XYZ file of C-alpha atoms in Angstrom:
632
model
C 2.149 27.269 -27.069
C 6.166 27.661 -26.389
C 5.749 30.705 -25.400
C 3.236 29.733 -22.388
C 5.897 26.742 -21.619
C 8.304 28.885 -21.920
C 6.491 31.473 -19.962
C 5.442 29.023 -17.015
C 8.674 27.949 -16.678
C 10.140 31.912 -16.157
C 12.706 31.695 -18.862
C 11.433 34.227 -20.979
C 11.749 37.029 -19.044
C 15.681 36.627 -19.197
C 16.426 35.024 -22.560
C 16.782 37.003 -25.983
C 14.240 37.031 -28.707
C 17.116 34.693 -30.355
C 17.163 32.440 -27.592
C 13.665 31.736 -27.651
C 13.318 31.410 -31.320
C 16.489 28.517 -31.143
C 15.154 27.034 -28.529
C 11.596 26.660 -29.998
C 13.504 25.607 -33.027
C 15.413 23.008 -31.129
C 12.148 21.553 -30.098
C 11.628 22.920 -26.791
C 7.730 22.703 -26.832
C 8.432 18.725 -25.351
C 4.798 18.727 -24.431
C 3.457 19.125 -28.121
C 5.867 15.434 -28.435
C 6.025 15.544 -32.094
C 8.391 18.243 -33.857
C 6.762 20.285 -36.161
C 9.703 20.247 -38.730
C 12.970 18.735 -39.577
C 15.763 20.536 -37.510
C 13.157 20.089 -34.539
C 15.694 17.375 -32.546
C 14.735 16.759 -29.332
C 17.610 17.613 -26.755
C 18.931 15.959 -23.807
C 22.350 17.376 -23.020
C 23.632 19.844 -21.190
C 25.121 20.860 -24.285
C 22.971 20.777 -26.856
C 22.300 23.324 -29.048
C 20.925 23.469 -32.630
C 21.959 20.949 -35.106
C 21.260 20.991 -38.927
C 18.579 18.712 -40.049
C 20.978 16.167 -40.937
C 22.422 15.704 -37.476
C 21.264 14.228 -34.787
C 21.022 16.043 -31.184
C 22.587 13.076 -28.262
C 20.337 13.446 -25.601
C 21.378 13.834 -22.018
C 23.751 10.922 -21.366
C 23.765 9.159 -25.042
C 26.339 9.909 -27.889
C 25.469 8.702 -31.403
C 28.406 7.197 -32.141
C 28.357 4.637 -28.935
C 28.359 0.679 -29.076
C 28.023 -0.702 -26.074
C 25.972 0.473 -22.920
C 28.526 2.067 -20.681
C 29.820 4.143 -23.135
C 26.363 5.185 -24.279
C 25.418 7.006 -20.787
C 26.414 10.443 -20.043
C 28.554 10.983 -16.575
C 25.551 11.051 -14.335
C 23.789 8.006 -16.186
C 26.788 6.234 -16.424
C 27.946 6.658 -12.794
C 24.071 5.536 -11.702
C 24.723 2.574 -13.635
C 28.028 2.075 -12.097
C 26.339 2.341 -8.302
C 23.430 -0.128 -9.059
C 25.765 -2.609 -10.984
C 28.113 -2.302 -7.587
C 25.102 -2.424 -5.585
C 24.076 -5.437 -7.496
C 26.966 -7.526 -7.049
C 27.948 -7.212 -3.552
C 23.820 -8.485 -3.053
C 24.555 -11.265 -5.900
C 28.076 -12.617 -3.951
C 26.159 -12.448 -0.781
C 28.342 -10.143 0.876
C 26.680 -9.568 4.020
C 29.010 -8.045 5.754
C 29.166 -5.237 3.653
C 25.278 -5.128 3.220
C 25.059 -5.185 7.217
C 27.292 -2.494 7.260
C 25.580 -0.776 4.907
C 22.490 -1.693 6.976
C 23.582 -0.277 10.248
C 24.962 3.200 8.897
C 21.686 3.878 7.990
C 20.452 3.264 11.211
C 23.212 4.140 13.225
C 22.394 7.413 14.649
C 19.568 5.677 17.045
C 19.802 2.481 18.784
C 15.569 2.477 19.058
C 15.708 1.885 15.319
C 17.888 -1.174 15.327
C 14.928 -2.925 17.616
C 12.778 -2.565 14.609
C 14.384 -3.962 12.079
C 11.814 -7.243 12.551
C 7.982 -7.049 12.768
C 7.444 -6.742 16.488
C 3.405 -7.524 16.245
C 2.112 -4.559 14.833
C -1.531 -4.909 14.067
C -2.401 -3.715 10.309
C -5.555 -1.461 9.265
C -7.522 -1.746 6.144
C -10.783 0.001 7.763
C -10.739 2.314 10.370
C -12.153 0.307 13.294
C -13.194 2.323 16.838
C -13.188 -0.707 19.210
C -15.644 1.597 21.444
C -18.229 0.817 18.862
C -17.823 -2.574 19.282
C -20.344 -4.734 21.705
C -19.213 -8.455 20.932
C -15.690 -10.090 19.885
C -15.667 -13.798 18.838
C -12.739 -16.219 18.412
C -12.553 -18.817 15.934
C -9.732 -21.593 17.719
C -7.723 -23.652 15.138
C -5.080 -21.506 13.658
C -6.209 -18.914 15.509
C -6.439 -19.130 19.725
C -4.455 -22.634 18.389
C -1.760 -22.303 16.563
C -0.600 -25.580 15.518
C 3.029 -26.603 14.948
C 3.315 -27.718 10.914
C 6.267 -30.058 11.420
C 3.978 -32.034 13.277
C 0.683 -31.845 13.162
C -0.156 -31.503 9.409
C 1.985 -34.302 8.905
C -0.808 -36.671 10.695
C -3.300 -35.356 8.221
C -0.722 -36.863 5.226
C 0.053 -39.763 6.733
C -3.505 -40.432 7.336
C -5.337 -39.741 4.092
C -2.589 -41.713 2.353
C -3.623 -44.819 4.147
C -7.185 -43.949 3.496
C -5.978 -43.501 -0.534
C -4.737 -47.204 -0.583
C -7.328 -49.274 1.684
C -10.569 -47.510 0.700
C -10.036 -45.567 -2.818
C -7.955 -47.629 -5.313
C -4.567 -46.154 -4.699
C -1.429 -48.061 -4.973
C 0.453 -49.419 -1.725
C 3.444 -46.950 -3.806
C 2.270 -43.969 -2.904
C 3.081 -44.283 0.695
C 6.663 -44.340 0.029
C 6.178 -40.791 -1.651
C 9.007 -38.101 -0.220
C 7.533 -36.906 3.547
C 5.586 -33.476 3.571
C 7.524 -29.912 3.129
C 5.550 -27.341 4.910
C 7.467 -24.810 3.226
C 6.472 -26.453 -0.072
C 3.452 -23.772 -0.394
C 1.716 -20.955 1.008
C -1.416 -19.596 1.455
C -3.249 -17.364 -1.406
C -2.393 -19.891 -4.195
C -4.958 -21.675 -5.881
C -5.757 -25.697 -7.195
C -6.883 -25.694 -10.842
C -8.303 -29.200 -10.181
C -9.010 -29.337 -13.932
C -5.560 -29.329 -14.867
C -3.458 -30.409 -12.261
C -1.855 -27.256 -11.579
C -1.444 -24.776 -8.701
C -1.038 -21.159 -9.869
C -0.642 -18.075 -8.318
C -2.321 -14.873 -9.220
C -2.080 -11.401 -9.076
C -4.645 -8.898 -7.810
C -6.317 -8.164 -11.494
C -6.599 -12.526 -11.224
C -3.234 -12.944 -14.209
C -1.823 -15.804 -13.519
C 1.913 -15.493 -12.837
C 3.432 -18.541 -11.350
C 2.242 -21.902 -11.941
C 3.246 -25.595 -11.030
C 2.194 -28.611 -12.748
C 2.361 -31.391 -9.562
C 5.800 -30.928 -7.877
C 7.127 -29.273 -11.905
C 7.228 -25.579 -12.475
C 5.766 -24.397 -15.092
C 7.909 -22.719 -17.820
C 6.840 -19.260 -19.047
C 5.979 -20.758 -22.351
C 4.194 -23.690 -20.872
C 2.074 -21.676 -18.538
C 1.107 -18.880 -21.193
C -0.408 -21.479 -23.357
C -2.520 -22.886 -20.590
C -3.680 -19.177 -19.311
C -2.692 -17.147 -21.735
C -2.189 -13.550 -20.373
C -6.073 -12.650 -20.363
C -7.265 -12.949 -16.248
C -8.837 -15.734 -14.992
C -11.739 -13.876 -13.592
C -14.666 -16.351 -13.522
C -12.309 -19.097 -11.382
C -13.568 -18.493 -8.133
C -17.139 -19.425 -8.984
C -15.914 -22.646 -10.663
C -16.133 -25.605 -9.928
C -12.507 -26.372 -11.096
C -10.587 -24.228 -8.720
C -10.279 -24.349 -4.965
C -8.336 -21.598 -2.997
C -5.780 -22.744 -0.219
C -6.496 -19.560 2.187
C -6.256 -21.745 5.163
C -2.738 -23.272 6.497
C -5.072 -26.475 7.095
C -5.356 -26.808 3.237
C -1.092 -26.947 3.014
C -0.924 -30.406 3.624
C -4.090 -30.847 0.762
C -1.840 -29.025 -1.913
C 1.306 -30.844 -1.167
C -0.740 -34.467 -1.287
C -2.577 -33.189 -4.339
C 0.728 -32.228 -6.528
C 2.469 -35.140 -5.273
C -0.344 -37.642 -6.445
C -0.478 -35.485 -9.935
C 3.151 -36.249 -10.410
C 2.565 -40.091 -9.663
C -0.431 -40.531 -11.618
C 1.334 -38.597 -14.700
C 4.536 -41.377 -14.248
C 2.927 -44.199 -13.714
C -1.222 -43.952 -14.860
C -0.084 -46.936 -17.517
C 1.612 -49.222 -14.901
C -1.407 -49.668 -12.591
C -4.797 -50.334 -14.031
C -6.205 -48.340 -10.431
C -5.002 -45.134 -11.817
C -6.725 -45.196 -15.689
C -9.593 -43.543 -13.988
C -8.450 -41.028 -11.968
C -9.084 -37.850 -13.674
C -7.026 -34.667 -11.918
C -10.171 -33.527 -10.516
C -10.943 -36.741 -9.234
C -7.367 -36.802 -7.591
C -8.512 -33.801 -5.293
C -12.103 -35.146 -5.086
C -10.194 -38.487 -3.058
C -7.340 -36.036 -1.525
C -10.369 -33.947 0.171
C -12.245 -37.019 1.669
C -9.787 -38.890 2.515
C -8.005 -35.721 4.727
C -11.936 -34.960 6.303
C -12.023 -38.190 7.372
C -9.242 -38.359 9.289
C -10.692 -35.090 10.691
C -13.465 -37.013 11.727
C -12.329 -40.517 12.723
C -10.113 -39.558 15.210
C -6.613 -40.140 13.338
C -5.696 -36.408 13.991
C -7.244 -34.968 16.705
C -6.996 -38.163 19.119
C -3.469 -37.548 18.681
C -3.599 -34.106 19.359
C -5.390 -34.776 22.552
C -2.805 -37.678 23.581
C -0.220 -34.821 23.731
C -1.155 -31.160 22.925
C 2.493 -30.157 23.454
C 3.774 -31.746 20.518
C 1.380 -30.132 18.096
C 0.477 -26.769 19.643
C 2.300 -23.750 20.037
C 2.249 -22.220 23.717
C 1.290 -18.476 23.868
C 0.395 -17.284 27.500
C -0.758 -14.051 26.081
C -4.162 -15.446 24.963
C -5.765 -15.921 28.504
C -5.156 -12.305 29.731
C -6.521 -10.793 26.292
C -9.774 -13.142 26.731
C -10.704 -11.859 30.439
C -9.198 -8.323 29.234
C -12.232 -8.319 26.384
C -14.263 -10.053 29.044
C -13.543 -7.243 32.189
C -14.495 -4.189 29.113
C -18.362 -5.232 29.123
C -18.096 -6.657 25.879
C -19.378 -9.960 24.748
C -16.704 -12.360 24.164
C -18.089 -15.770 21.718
C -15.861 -18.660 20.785
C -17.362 -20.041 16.947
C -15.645 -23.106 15.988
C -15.747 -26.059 13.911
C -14.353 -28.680 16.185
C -16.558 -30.544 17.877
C -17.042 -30.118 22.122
C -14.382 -33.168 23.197
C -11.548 -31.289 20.799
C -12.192 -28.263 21.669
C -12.161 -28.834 25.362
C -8.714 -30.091 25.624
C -7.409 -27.392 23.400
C -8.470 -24.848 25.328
C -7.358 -26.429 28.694
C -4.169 -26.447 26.873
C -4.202 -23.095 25.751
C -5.174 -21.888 29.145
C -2.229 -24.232 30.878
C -3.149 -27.248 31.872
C -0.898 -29.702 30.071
C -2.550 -33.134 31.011
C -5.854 -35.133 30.616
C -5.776 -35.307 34.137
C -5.578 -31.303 35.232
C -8.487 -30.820 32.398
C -11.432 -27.862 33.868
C -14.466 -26.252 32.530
C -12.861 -23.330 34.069
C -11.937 -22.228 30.558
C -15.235 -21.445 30.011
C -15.673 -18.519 32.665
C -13.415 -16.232 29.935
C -16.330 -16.301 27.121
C -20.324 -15.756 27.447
C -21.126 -18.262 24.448
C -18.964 -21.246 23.047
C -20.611 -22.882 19.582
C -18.809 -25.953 18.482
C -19.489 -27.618 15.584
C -20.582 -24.780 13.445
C -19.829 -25.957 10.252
C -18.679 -22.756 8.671
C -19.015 -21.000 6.364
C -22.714 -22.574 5.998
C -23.303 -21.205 9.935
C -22.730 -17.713 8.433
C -25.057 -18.154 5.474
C -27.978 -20.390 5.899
C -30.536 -19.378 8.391
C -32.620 -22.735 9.255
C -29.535 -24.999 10.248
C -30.801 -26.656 13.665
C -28.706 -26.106 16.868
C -28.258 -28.005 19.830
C -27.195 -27.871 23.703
C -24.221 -29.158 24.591
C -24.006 -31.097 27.952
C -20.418 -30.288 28.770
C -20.316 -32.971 31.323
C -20.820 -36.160 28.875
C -21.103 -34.351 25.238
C -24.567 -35.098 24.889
C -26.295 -33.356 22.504
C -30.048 -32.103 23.061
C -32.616 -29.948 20.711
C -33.021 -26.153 21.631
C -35.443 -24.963 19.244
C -38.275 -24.246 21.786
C -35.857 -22.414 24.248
C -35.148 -20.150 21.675
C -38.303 -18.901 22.354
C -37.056 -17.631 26.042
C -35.126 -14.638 26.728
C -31.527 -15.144 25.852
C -30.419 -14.665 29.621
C -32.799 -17.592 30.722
C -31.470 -20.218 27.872
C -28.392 -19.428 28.716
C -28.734 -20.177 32.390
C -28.805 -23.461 32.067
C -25.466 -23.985 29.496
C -23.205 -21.793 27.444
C -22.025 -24.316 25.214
C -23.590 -25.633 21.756
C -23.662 -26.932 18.538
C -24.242 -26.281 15.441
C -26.952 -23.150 14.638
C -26.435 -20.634 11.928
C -25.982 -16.246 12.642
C -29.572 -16.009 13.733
C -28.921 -17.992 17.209
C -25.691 -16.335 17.928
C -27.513 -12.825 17.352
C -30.480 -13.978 19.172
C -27.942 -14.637 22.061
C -26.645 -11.482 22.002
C -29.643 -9.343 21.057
C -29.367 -7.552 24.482
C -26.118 -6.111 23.496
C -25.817 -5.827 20.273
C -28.009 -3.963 17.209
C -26.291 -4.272 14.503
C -23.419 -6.478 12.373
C -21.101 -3.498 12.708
C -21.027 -3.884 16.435
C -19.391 -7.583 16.208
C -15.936 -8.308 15.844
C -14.840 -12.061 14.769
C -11.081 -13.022 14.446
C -9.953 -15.763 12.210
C -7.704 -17.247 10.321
C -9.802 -18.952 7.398
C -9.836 -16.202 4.453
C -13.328 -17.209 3.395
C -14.936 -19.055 5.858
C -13.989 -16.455 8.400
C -13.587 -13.249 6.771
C -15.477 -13.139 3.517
C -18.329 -14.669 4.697
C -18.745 -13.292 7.651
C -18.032 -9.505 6.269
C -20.432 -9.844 3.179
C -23.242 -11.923 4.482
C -23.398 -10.401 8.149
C -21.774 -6.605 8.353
C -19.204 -8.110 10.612
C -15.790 -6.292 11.713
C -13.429 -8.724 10.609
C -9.711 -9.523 12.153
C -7.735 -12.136 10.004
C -4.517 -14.107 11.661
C -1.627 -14.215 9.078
C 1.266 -16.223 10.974
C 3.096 -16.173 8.381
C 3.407 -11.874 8.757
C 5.761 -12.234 11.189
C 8.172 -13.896 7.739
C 7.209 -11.362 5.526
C 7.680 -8.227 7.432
C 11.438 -9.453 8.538
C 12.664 -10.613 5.393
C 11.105 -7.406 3.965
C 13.382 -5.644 6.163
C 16.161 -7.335 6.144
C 16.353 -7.188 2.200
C 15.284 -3.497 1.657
C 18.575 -2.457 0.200
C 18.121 -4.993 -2.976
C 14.219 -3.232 -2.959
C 15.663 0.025 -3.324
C 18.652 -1.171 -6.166
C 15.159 -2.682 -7.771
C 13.856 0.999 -7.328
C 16.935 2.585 -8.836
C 16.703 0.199 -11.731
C 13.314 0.738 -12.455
C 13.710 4.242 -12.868
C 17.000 3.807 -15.187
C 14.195 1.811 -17.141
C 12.323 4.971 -17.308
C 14.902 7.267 -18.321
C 15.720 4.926 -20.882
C 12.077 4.491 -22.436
C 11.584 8.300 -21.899
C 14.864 8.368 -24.586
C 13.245 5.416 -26.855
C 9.884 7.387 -27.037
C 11.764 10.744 -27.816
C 13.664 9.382 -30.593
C 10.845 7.031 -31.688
C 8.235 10.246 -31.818
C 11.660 11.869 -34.347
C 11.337 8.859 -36.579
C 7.923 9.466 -36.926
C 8.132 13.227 -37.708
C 11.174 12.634 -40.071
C 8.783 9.696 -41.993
C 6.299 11.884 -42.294
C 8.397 14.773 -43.988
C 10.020 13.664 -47.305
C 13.038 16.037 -46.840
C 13.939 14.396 -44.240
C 12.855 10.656 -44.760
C 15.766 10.534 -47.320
C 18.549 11.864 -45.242
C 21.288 10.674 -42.762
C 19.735 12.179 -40.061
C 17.002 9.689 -40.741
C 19.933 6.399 -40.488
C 21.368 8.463 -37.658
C 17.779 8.475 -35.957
C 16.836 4.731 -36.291
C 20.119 3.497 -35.326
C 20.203 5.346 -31.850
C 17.007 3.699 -31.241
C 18.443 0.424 -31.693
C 21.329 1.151 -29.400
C 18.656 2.335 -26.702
C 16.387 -0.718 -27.242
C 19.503 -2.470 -26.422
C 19.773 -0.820 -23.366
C 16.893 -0.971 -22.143
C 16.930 -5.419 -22.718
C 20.264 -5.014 -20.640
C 18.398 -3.028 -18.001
C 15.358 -5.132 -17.408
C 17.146 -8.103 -17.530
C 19.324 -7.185 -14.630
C 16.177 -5.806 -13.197
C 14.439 -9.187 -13.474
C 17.298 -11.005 -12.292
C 17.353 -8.987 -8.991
C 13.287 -9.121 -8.445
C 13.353 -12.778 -8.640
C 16.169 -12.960 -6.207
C 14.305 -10.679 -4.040
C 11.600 -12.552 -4.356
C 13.711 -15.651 -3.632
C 14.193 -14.381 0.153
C 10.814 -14.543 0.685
C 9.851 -18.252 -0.704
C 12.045 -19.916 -3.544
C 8.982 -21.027 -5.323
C 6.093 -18.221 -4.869
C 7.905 -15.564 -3.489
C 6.368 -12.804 -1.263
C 2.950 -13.929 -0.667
C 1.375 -10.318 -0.796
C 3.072 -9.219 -4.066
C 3.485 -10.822 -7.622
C 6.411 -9.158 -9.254
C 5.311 -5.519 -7.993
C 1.492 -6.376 -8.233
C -0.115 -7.121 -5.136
C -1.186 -10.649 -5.025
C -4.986 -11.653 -5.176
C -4.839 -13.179 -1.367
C -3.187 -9.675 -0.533
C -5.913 -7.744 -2.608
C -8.237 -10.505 -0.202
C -6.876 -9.286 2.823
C -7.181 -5.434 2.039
C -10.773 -5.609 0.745
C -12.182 -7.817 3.572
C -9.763 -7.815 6.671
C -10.468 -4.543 8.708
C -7.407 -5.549 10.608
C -4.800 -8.443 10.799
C -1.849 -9.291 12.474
C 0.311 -12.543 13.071
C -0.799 -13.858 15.934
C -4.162 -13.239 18.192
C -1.840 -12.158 21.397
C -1.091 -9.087 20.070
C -4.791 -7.829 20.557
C -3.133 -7.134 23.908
C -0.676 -4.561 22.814
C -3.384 -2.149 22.615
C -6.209 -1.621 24.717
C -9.802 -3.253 24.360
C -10.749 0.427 23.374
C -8.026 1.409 20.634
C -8.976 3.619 17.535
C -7.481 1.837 15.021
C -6.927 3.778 12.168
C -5.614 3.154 7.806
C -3.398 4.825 6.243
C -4.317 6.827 3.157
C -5.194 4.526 0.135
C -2.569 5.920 -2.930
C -3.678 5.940 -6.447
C -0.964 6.627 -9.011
C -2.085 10.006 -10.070
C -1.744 10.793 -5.914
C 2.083 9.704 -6.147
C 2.313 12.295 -9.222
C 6.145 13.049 -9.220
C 6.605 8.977 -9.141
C 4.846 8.359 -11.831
C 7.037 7.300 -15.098
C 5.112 9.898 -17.253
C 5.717 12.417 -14.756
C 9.497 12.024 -14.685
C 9.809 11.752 -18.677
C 7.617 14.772 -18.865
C 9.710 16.652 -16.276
C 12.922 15.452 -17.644
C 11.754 16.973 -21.106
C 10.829 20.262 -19.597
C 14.657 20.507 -17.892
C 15.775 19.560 -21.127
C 14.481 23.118 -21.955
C 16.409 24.864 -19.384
C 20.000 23.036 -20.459
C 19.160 23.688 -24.047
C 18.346 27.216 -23.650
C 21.677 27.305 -21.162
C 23.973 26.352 -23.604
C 22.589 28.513 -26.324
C 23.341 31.389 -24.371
């Protein structure tokens, strides 16, 4: 078996009979792992030769009679070590000069490159998509043709389902003097355990890594003996979790964990709160936020003055009637009723005041559906829909015109409400065949996406604002992500050593010679010096993730990744968006006929010489080569 290592490696062709025999001695076959006899010490220096069974070979880097972990690293180790610890420290004192510099000689030998340092609206591929195969594009609007403004328009859904907590649902007058809404309190992918009180986040295999209690994080302790480390799996079919993959359920997890925190303080102090269970808390948050959705408290104020609450982005109108011009079908499906939407969309398309309000709007789509109560318009079949009379809102039954061709019902009004998939197909029947030949954009992870992808075939294009965040600060911090890469592989080197000398302990137990030696002693206290090491190196490690992590949100962190896991909304977005981006408007950087196309889906064994195994198995196998080096 040496020999054939040996052989592979074309070493025996030049080394003496000797040389081989030492070297086999030495314990060169690293892929056998354990050593077949005492003097078989694995080496790891450049010069190591054969030792007597009593003595202990240093591997490359580590000397048996070190202390501390400096010392204990070979030149090349130790000045790794030195670079990252450097490296570490300017990030830690914030230098920024010197990481700007550092920055911009990277990139200095083209100016083009120093443009994309930020995310400049790139539009992201999970599923190859040829737009030429697609017949009809639809538009959900809020978040998505509307993107609102958090600072102001969430906070009317807070303010307003805390006055509906206190005059209709047995709330305290208190609770309105609560500390105003934080939209950067959470972010999207994280998930309610109404049971408990809690919102967790998760990564993609559904462990649950972060977790708040209210507005109180969760100590590691305190949040393994509420999860555990086994995966939630069967949450998303309970009945005790709800998912915030909307930004319109922010506002919901901020009121939630703030009335958690109250209700823990003060449950004793008024008799109103004895009741209220944690699940009941969100039962009351959820009403009493639809409610405003439908009385008017939010969206009368929207309409009042657009401006204040919605972003302006010209781009949208010119993509519409671009779609529009290519012979495709363009569909708006929303849940907002006909008077919302109508002033939206006058604002989107420029027209600032009641007064300057058209229906020319509705010349840049073939079919608007209000109302549509999604996801339920994507999955049940027999919901009724109704014509919209655009110049009064009056509602009136189309069931019978249904029976008409789809040109002839919709001669007489594009707009209505309600329906389910089977009326916006039967619209569209002309055109399109089959679910792979529509295209919906949205923003809502399961209402738009999901749904629509699993129940319906669709091509699916999610809106992630909050891209635009990610991809800079990704950027901007990718020389702590590659100390974080250098220190991870340190790791490795180190727990290649561990396993070396822990697969010697073995071998020397299991031989009695040996077992009542020195060498043994020698053995068992290098791997406590290396165990050491390794503590030292992952706590630095850790330290410089979380601070990493800390540029992206202080609480959550980067809201695709846990640690170096994807997260579960980022395993979400891969498995059911075929494309997203951060904003609809950049549809129009490419044309309505673009190939979009993925990049090649990695596996680890496909990223073989990254691996960890790969580099302790290599770094065993050049561990031949020095040994047989400084034989000769």
């Amino acid at each position: 078996k040496s020999m054939q290592i040996l052989d592979s490696l074309g070493l025996h062709k030049t080394s003496t009979w000797p040389t081989l025999l030492l070297a086999c001695v030495a314990g060169v076959s690293a892929y056998q792992t354990i050593p077949r006899f005492p003097g078989a010490a694995l080496s790891r220096g450049p010069a190591c030769g054969y030792r007597s069974a009593h003595q202990l070979t240093p591997l490359r880097g580590f000397s048996t009679e070190s202390r501390r972990v400096g010392p204990n690293l070979s030149k090349r180790c130790m000045q790794r070590w030195k670079e990252i610890r450097t490296g570490v420290a300017m990030m830690q004192t914030n230098d920024k000069t010197e990481t700007d510099r550092r920055l911009q000689s990277e990139d200095e030998n083209s100016l083009e490159n120093a443009k994309f340092q930020s995310y400049q609206g790139e539009i992201f591929c999970n599923r190859a998509l040829n737009m030429k195969r697609i017949r009809a594009i639809g538009f959900d609007m809020d978040y998505t043709l509307a993107q609102y403004i958090p600072e102001t328009f969430e906070i009317l859904a807070i303010h307003g389902a805390l006055e509906k907590l206190v005059k209709h649902m047995g709330y305290p007058e208190e609770i309105l003097s609560l500390p105003e809404y934080d939209p950067s309190m959470f972010q999207r992918g994280l998930i309610i355990d109404k049971e408990r009180g809690n919102i967790i986040k998760m990564d993609r295999h559904h462990y649950v890594k972060v977790a708040f209690h209210g507005m109180r994080a969760m100590e590691k302790e305190e949040r393994l003996a509420v999860y555990g480390s086994q995966s939630q799996k069967d949450f998303s079919d309970s009945e005790n979790f709800a998912n915030i993959d909307t930004l319109f359920s922010l506002p919901d997890a901020f009121m939630y964990s703030q009335l958690v925190t109250f209700v823990d303080d003060n449950r004793n102090k008024f008799p109103g709160l004895l009741s209220k269970s944690y699940k009941q808390i969100y039962k009351d948050v959820r009403r009493s936020v639809d409610l405003c959705h439908r009385d008017g408290v939010i969206k009368d104020k929207v309409a009042q003055d657009p401006g204040k609450y919605i972003q302006s982005e010209p781009g949208i109108v010119d993509m519409l009637r671009r779609y529009r011009r290519s012979g495709r079908k363009v569909f708006l499906l929303t849940n907002s009723l006909w008077d919302y939407t109508n002033v939206v969309m006058n604002f989107i398309c420029g027209n600032m005041k009641k007064e300057d309000y058209t229906l020319d709007w509705l010349s840049m789509f073939d079919l608007v559906i209000v109302g549509a109560n999604k996801p339920a318009f994507l999955e049940n079949g027999k919901l009724p829909i109704f014509r919209v009379h655009t110049e009064d809102g009056r509602l009136s039954n189309l069931e019978n015109a249904l029976f008409d061709p789809p040109s002839q019902t919709l001669r007489d009004g594009k707009v209505f409400q309600g329906g389910n998939f089977n009326h916006l197909h039967y619209f569209m029947k002309d055109t399109v065949n089959a679910g792979e030949q529509v295209m919906y954009v949205g923003d809502h992870m399961f209402s738009d996406v999901i749904r629509g992808k699993r129940s319906l075939g669709w091509r699916t294009a999610l809106v992630v604002p909050e891209l635009q965040h990610e991809v800079d600060v990704m950027l901007r911090e990718k020389v702590r992500s590659k100390r974080i890469q250098e220190l991870r592989e340190l790791r490795d080197e180190l727990d290649e050593w561990v396993d070396r000398l822990s697969l010697l302990l073995v071998s020397c137990d299991e031989d009695e010679a040996c077992a009542l030696t020195d060498r043994r002693e020698s053995i068992a206290s290098e791997l406590e010096k290396a165990k050491e090491e390794i503590r030292t190196v992952k706590t630095v490690y850790a330290e410089e993730l979380l601070m990493y992590h800390s540029a992206f949100h202080p609480v959550w962190g980067q809201m695709f990744k846990v640690g170096y896991q994807n997260s579960r909304f980022a395993q979400q977005v891969e498995n059911y968006a075929c494309l997203y981006t951060s904003k609809v408007s950049n549809l129009c950087l490419v044309s309505p006929e673009m190939n979009h196309r993925t990049q090649m889906d990695l596996m680890p064994h496909d990223q073989l010489e990254e691996t960890p195994i790969r580099r302790i198995l290599r770094a065993r196998a050049r561990n031949i080569v020095e040994s047989l080096g400084s034989s000769e």
